[in-house]
Amino acid sequence: MGGLEDVFGELIFCYCSLMAEVFVSGIIASARGFGDNRLSIRYQLSVGGGWRIVQGEGEGQTQTDCPSVFENAYFGHPIDLHLATSSIQGWPRLLIQIWHHDNYGRQEIAGYGTLLLPTSPGKHVLTSGCWRPKGNWREEMMHKLVGGGLQLTSLSALEDPTIREKIISVSAGTVRFELNIITKNFSRYGILS
Amino acid sequence: MEKSDSVSLTVHGNVRITEFPEESNVCVKLNTVAVGDWKIITGDTVALSSFSYRGADNRIFIDLPFECGLKGSSPFMWPRLVLNCFSKDTSGKDCVVGYGVLPIPTEPGKHICRVHCFLPEPSSIVQQMMAKLRGMNAEFVDPLLPANADGRYACRTSTRGYVDIEINVSIKSSETGYRFAPSASSEAKINNSHQNVPSSIADLAGIVAVGGEEHADIFGADSENETTRTA
């Protein structure tokens, strides 16, 4: 299966001179507002049908930052992506899960968020206000006293608004990404962005 | 399909100030890391500052100038700066106090960036006490580890301080079609072509901040050429 994907990747690379491309170079900068902010962030790229990831990892996880000197968690986790597209629809989004690590080594979800990759070239600072699913009063009390809250069974809730609207959520903290975007061949297709 | 070196990047910068609240002095080592297709064509890859102690107003100024020219065939894996910060203790021994990474901005112009530097956490309380007694913190085996995203998910780190860096970026691209900056400049060009009268000296000389525009080809892209002739 690896071989077939490589061939596919090569074909896509050859066609890239015709397709519009987007390059992303940036970092997951920081997160704040999640209690003691002992966090790691897991991200996943979600693209529409016309998009292909030519180079770069579509998903990743940062280190776990345990703030001691500052209040916020800082990651400095590089994100490098090369995407090619034949269509403007389904512009890529980053689906983010924020995991909290406590002193006993347990991990729980601290929040979910989404970020839309900017459509215009240049340097961008993106912040996402994150949320976590809200349980009933008993579940909330357990979460506060013992830890371990509700989790989504699949990230489709982050992609599909019709699923998302059914989930009652509590606002958590914010994450900050600093991304540089380079576009290629958009002007050839007459697209202004 | 041959891969020509189509994007050339010149960086001039200065490491300005740093703040590590627990340290009395900091030395910054700046590495320019070019991954994949990118090559460093001019300038040093490593710049090392002196150990700067806190002054009267309790701040640490580093003042380390650096410049570098790089060339790559594609903007993927844009070069980045990796910082290693060191501190000297009272017995004169150095130890690492932070690792940080800054992807070089892809937008031409001047940027002031703040890089937060982290240190790996000791894995147990005993390790923590040993580190305090010996005056040596845990270090990464590879000092350039922050340059990549690989292998980070297993680390526990703690951020110890930040470094403010001023960077000036110039980009020359031999391939048209790349856009590095928001198109406020190209909208001005559209307006100008309607009037056929250049409205500024920059238009007259055809100087563009973004490489690869059609107008730049007509006027020979003079301003971008000088950045690649630094050798």
GROMACS .gro file of N, CA and C in nm, chain A residues 13-14 17 23-27 38 43 55-56 61-70 72-78 80-82 120-123 178 180-188 191-193, chain B residues 1 3 19 21-22 37 74-78 80 101 103-107 111-114 116 118 121 146-149 152-153 155-162 175-183 190:
model
  294
   13PHE      N    1   0.244   1.513  -0.801
   13PHE     CA    2   0.352   1.610  -0.809
   13PHE      C    3   0.370   1.660  -0.951
   14CYS      N    4   0.356   1.568  -1.049
   14CYS     CA    5   0.371   1.610  -1.189
   14CYS      C    6   0.260   1.703  -1.229
   17SER      N    7   0.213   2.142  -1.145
   17SER     CA    8   0.238   2.265  -1.218
   17SER      C    9   0.108   2.321  -1.274
   23PHE      N   10   0.107   2.635   0.048
   23PHE     CA   11   0.213   2.590   0.137
   23PHE      C   12   0.190   2.652   0.274
   24VAL      N   13   0.202   2.568   0.375
   24VAL     CA   14   0.183   2.616   0.512
   24VAL      C   15   0.313   2.595   0.588
   25SER      N   16   0.359   2.699   0.655
   25SER     CA   17   0.478   2.685   0.739
   25SER      C   18   0.448   2.763   0.867
   26GLY      N   19   0.446   2.694   0.979
   26GLY     CA   20   0.412   2.769   1.100
   26GLY      C   21   0.429   2.685   1.222
   27ILE      N   22   0.380   2.736   1.334
   27ILE     CA   23   0.390   2.660   1.458
   27ILE      C   24   0.258   2.664   1.534
   38ARG      N   25  -0.148   2.210   3.174
   38ARG     CA   26  -0.053   2.101   3.143
   38ARG      C   27  -0.112   2.025   3.024
   43TYR      N   28  -0.348   1.764   1.639
   43TYR     CA   29  -0.421   1.828   1.530
   43TYR      C   30  -0.434   1.731   1.414
   55GLN      N   31   0.281   1.697   0.031
   55GLN     CA   32   0.392   1.668   0.122
   55GLN      C   33   0.354   1.716   0.261
   56GLY      N   34   0.413   1.653   0.361
   56GLY     CA   35   0.383   1.696   0.497
   56GLY      C   36   0.287   1.602   0.565
   61GLN      N   37   0.103   1.546   1.690
   61GLN     CA   38   0.078   1.575   1.830
   61GLN      C   39   0.199   1.648   1.887
   62THR      N   40   0.174   1.747   1.968
   62THR     CA   41   0.283   1.825   2.025
   62THR      C   42   0.337   1.753   2.148
   63GLN      N   43   0.443   1.812   2.204
   63GLN     CA   44   0.491   1.762   2.333
   63GLN      C   45   0.393   1.806   2.440
   64THR      N   46   0.410   1.755   2.559
   64THR     CA   47   0.326   1.798   2.670
   64THR      C   48   0.399   1.908   2.744
   65ASP      N   49   0.340   2.024   2.749
   65ASP     CA   50   0.407   2.135   2.816
   65ASP      C   51   0.350   2.152   2.955
   66CYS      N   52   0.436   2.158   3.055
   66CYS     CA   53   0.391   2.175   3.193
   66CYS      C   54   0.440   2.312   3.240
   67PRO      N   55   0.354   2.412   3.243
   67PRO     CA   56   0.401   2.547   3.273
   67PRO      C   57   0.457   2.557   3.414
   68SER      N   58   0.576   2.619   3.425
   68SER     CA   59   0.631   2.642   3.559
   68SER      C   60   0.660   2.791   3.578
   69VAL      N   61   0.717   2.853   3.474
   69VAL     CA   62   0.754   2.994   3.487
   69VAL      C   63   0.642   3.085   3.438
   70PHE      N   64   0.579   3.043   3.331
   70PHE     CA   65   0.469   3.123   3.275
   70PHE      C   66   0.337   3.054   3.307
   72ASN      N   67   0.083   3.028   3.060
   72ASN     CA   68   0.032   2.959   2.942
   72ASN      C   69   0.122   2.842   2.906
   73ALA      N   70   0.069   2.750   2.829
   73ALA     CA   71   0.148   2.640   2.776
   73ALA      C   72   0.201   2.682   2.639
   74TYR      N   73   0.331   2.670   2.617
   74TYR     CA   74   0.391   2.705   2.489
   74TYR      C   75   0.448   2.581   2.423
   75PHE      N   76   0.421   2.562   2.296
   75PHE     CA   77   0.463   2.440   2.228
   75PHE      C   78   0.573   2.463   2.126
   76GLY      N   79   0.556   2.559   2.038
   76GLY     CA   80   0.654   2.578   1.932
   76GLY      C   81   0.664   2.455   1.842
   77HIS      N   82   0.551   2.395   1.811
   77HIS     CA   83   0.550   2.271   1.733
   77HIS      C   84   0.536   2.306   1.585
   78PRO      N   85   0.636   2.272   1.500
   78PRO     CA   86   0.628   2.316   1.360
   78PRO      C   87   0.524   2.238   1.281
   80ASP      N   88   0.432   2.185   0.877
   80ASP     CA   89   0.474   2.210   0.738
   80ASP      C   90   0.386   2.129   0.646
   81LEU      N   91   0.319   2.195   0.555
   81LEU     CA   92   0.227   2.125   0.466
   81LEU      C   93   0.240   2.178   0.325
   82HIS      N   94   0.220   2.091   0.228
   82HIS     CA   95   0.214   2.130   0.088
   82HIS      C   96   0.087   2.066   0.034
  120SER      N   97  -0.562   3.367   0.240
  120SER     CA   98  -0.476   3.467   0.177
  120SER      C   99  -0.331   3.443   0.220
  121PRO      N  100  -0.235   3.472   0.131
  121PRO     CA  101  -0.095   3.449   0.168
  121PRO      C  102  -0.046   3.548   0.272
  122GLY      N  103   0.058   3.509   0.343
  122GLY     CA  104   0.116   3.600   0.443
  122GLY      C  105   0.122   3.536   0.579
  123LYS      N  106   0.148   3.620   0.675
  123LYS     CA  107   0.165   3.572   0.812
  123LYS      C  108   0.034   3.591   0.887
  178GLU      N  109   0.043   3.016   1.483
  178GLU     CA  110   0.101   3.121   1.399
  178GLU      C  111   0.141   3.054   1.269
  180ASN      N  112   0.227   3.073   0.842
  180ASN     CA  113   0.261   3.148   0.721
  180ASN      C  114   0.205   3.073   0.602
  181ILE      N  115   0.135   3.144   0.515
  181ILE     CA  116   0.072   3.080   0.400
  181ILE      C  117   0.135   3.134   0.272
  182ILE      N  118   0.171   3.043   0.182
  182ILE     CA  119   0.218   3.082   0.048
  182ILE      C  120   0.123   3.016  -0.051
  183THR      N  121   0.074   3.092  -0.147
  183THR     CA  122  -0.013   3.031  -0.247
  183THR      C  123   0.059   3.030  -0.382
  184LYS      N  124   0.019   2.939  -0.466
  184LYS     CA  125   0.081   2.930  -0.598
  184LYS      C  126  -0.027   2.907  -0.701
  185ASN      N  127  -0.017   2.977  -0.812
  185ASN     CA  128  -0.104   2.958  -0.927
  185ASN      C  129  -0.247   3.001  -0.905
  186PHE      N  130  -0.276   3.069  -0.794
  186PHE     CA  131  -0.415   3.113  -0.776
  186PHE      C  132  -0.448   3.223  -0.876
  187SER      N  133  -0.349   3.306  -0.908
  187SER     CA  134  -0.379   3.414  -1.002
  187SER      C  135  -0.400   3.358  -1.142
  188ARG      N  136  -0.335   3.244  -1.170
  188ARG     CA  137  -0.354   3.183  -1.302
  188ARG      C  138  -0.499   3.141  -1.323
  191ILE      N  139  -0.817   3.372  -0.939
  191ILE     CA  140  -0.875   3.381  -0.805
  191ILE      C  141  -0.799   3.487  -0.726
  192LEU      N  142  -0.872   3.581  -0.674
  192LEU     CA  143  -0.811   3.683  -0.588
  192LEU      C  144  -0.831   3.642  -0.444
  193SER      N  145  -0.721   3.642  -0.366
  193SER     CA  146  -0.738   3.610  -0.224
  193SER      C  147  -0.635   3.685  -0.143
  194MET      N  148   1.067   1.587  -1.484
  194MET     CA  149   1.051   1.727  -1.444
  194MET      C  150   1.167   1.768  -1.357
  196LYS      N  151   1.403   1.982  -1.110
  196LYS     CA  152   1.373   2.071  -0.998
  196LYS      C  153   1.475   2.183  -1.000
  212GLU      N  154   1.411   3.696   2.794
  212GLU     CA  155   1.367   3.701   2.931
  212GLU      C  156   1.352   3.558   2.981
  214PRO      N  157   1.302   3.424   3.346
  214PRO     CA  158   1.285   3.475   3.483
  214PRO      C  159   1.372   3.407   3.588
  215GLU      N  160   1.409   3.280   3.565
  215GLU     CA  161   1.486   3.212   3.669
  215GLU      C  162   1.636   3.227   3.652
  230ASP      N  163   1.490   2.019   0.039
  230ASP     CA  164   1.548   2.078  -0.081
  230ASP      C  165   1.627   2.204  -0.055
  267SER      N  166   1.134   2.451  -0.370
  267SER     CA  167   0.991   2.463  -0.344
  267SER      C  168   0.974   2.520  -0.203
  268PRO      N  169   0.866   2.593  -0.180
  268PRO     CA  170   0.849   2.651  -0.047
  268PRO      C  171   0.820   2.550   0.063
  269PHE      N  172   0.809   2.423   0.029
  269PHE     CA  173   0.782   2.326   0.134
  269PHE      C  174   0.902   2.314   0.227
  270MET      N  175   0.875   2.295   0.357
  270MET     CA  176   0.981   2.290   0.458
  270MET      C  177   1.065   2.417   0.454
  271TRP      N  178   0.995   2.527   0.461
  271TRP     CA  179   1.059   2.658   0.468
  271TRP      C  180   1.160   2.659   0.581
  273ARG      N  181   1.398   2.728   0.903
  273ARG     CA  182   1.361   2.775   1.035
  273ARG      C  183   1.485   2.804   1.117
  294VAL      N  184   1.211   2.719   1.850
  294VAL     CA  185   1.214   2.715   1.703
  294VAL      C  186   1.128   2.828   1.649
  296PRO      N  187   0.987   2.930   1.263
  296PRO     CA  188   0.985   2.922   1.117
  296PRO      C  189   1.003   3.064   1.062
  297ILE      N  190   1.096   3.080   0.968
  297ILE     CA  191   1.123   3.213   0.915
  297ILE      C  192   0.996   3.264   0.847
  298PRO      N  193   0.952   3.386   0.875
  298PRO     CA  194   0.828   3.434   0.814
  298PRO      C  195   0.837   3.431   0.662
  299THR      N  196   0.728   3.394   0.597
  299THR     CA  197   0.731   3.387   0.451
  299THR      C  198   0.684   3.516   0.388
  300GLU      N  199   0.644   3.612   0.468
  300GLU     CA  200   0.598   3.739   0.412
  300GLU      C  201   0.718   3.833   0.409
  304HIS      N  202   0.977   4.172   1.059
  304HIS     CA  203   0.892   4.103   1.156
  304HIS      C  204   0.963   4.102   1.290
  305ILE      N  205   0.885   4.115   1.396
  305ILE     CA  206   0.942   4.096   1.530
  305ILE      C  207   0.871   3.976   1.589
  306CYS      N  208   0.947   3.871   1.617
  306CYS     CA  209   0.886   3.744   1.658
  306CYS      C  210   0.932   3.709   1.798
  307ARG      N  211   0.843   3.653   1.874
  307ARG     CA  212   0.878   3.608   2.009
  307ARG      C  213   0.883   3.457   2.008
  309HIS      N  214   0.927   3.124   2.229
  309HIS     CA  215   0.929   3.070   2.365
  309HIS      C  216   1.017   2.947   2.369
  311PHE      N  217   1.171   2.607   2.554
  311PHE     CA  218   1.132   2.508   2.654
  311PHE      C  219   1.250   2.419   2.687
  314GLU      N  220   1.145   1.823   3.079
  314GLU     CA  221   1.124   1.806   3.223
  314GLU      C  222   1.195   1.680   3.270
  339PRO      N  223   1.415   2.066   1.807
  339PRO     CA  224   1.293   2.146   1.788
  339PRO      C  225   1.265   2.183   1.644
  340ALA      N  226   1.362   2.161   1.552
  340ALA     CA  227   1.338   2.201   1.413
  340ALA      C  228   1.226   2.120   1.350
  341ASN      N  229   1.207   1.998   1.396
  341ASN     CA  230   1.107   1.913   1.334
  341ASN      C  231   0.996   1.877   1.429
  342ALA      N  232   0.891   1.824   1.369
  342ALA     CA  233   0.778   1.783   1.451
  342ALA      C  234   0.791   1.639   1.498
  345ARG      N  235   0.816   1.443   1.905
  345ARG     CA  236   0.792   1.536   2.014
  345ARG      C  237   0.685   1.486   2.108
  346TYR      N  238   0.600   1.399   2.060
  346TYR     CA  239   0.482   1.370   2.140
  346TYR      C  240   0.516   1.295   2.267
  348CYS      N  241   0.765   1.379   2.464
  348CYS     CA  242   0.840   1.464   2.556
  348CYS      C  243   0.747   1.536   2.650
  349ARG      N  244   0.796   1.554   2.773
  349ARG     CA  245   0.731   1.648   2.863
  349ARG      C  246   0.825   1.765   2.879
  350THR      N  247   0.775   1.884   2.858
  350THR     CA  248   0.863   2.000   2.861
  350THR      C  249   0.804   2.108   2.949
  351SER      N  250   0.888   2.207   2.976
  351SER     CA  251   0.841   2.321   3.053
  351SER      C  252   0.904   2.445   2.992
  352THR      N  253   0.828   2.547   2.967
  352THR     CA  254   0.880   2.667   2.904
  352THR      C  255   0.946   2.755   3.008
  353ARG      N  256   1.072   2.795   2.978
  353ARG     CA  257   1.149   2.869   3.076
  353ARG      C  258   1.164   3.016   3.043
  354GLY      N  259   1.146   3.052   2.918
  354GLY     CA  260   1.168   3.192   2.885
  354GLY      C  261   1.136   3.217   2.739
  355TYR      N  262   1.159   3.340   2.697
  355TYR     CA  263   1.136   3.372   2.557
  355TYR      C  264   1.248   3.460   2.505
  368GLU      N  265   1.002   3.165  -1.031
  368GLU     CA  266   0.881   3.112  -1.091
  368GLU      C  267   0.765   3.206  -1.063
  369THR      N  268   0.692   3.242  -1.167
  369THR     CA  269   0.574   3.324  -1.142
  369THR      C  270   0.468   3.235  -1.080
  370GLY      N  271   0.371   3.297  -1.020
  370GLY     CA  272   0.263   3.218  -0.963
  370GLY      C  273   0.269   3.209  -0.813
  371TYR      N  274   0.389   3.228  -0.751
  371TYR     CA  275   0.395   3.226  -0.606
  371TYR      C  276   0.348   3.360  -0.552
  372ARG      N  277   0.274   3.353  -0.446
  372ARG     CA  278   0.232   3.476  -0.379
  372ARG      C  279   0.269   3.462  -0.234
  373PHE      N  280   0.351   3.555  -0.184
  373PHE     CA  281   0.399   3.546  -0.047
  373PHE      C  282   0.332   3.645   0.046
  374ALA      N  283   0.272   3.749  -0.009
  374ALA     CA  284   0.216   3.853   0.077
  374ALA      C  285   0.074   3.878   0.034
  375PRO      N  286  -0.007   3.933   0.123
  375PRO     CA  287  -0.145   3.963   0.085
  375PRO      C  288  -0.147   4.060  -0.029
  376SER      N  289  -0.251   4.050  -0.114
  376SER     CA  290  -0.245   4.117  -0.243
  376SER      C  291  -0.288   4.261  -0.238
  383ILE      N  292  -0.340   4.697  -1.022
  383ILE     CA  293  -0.455   4.693  -1.113
  383ILE      C  294  -0.507   4.835  -1.135
   0.00000   0.00000   0.00000
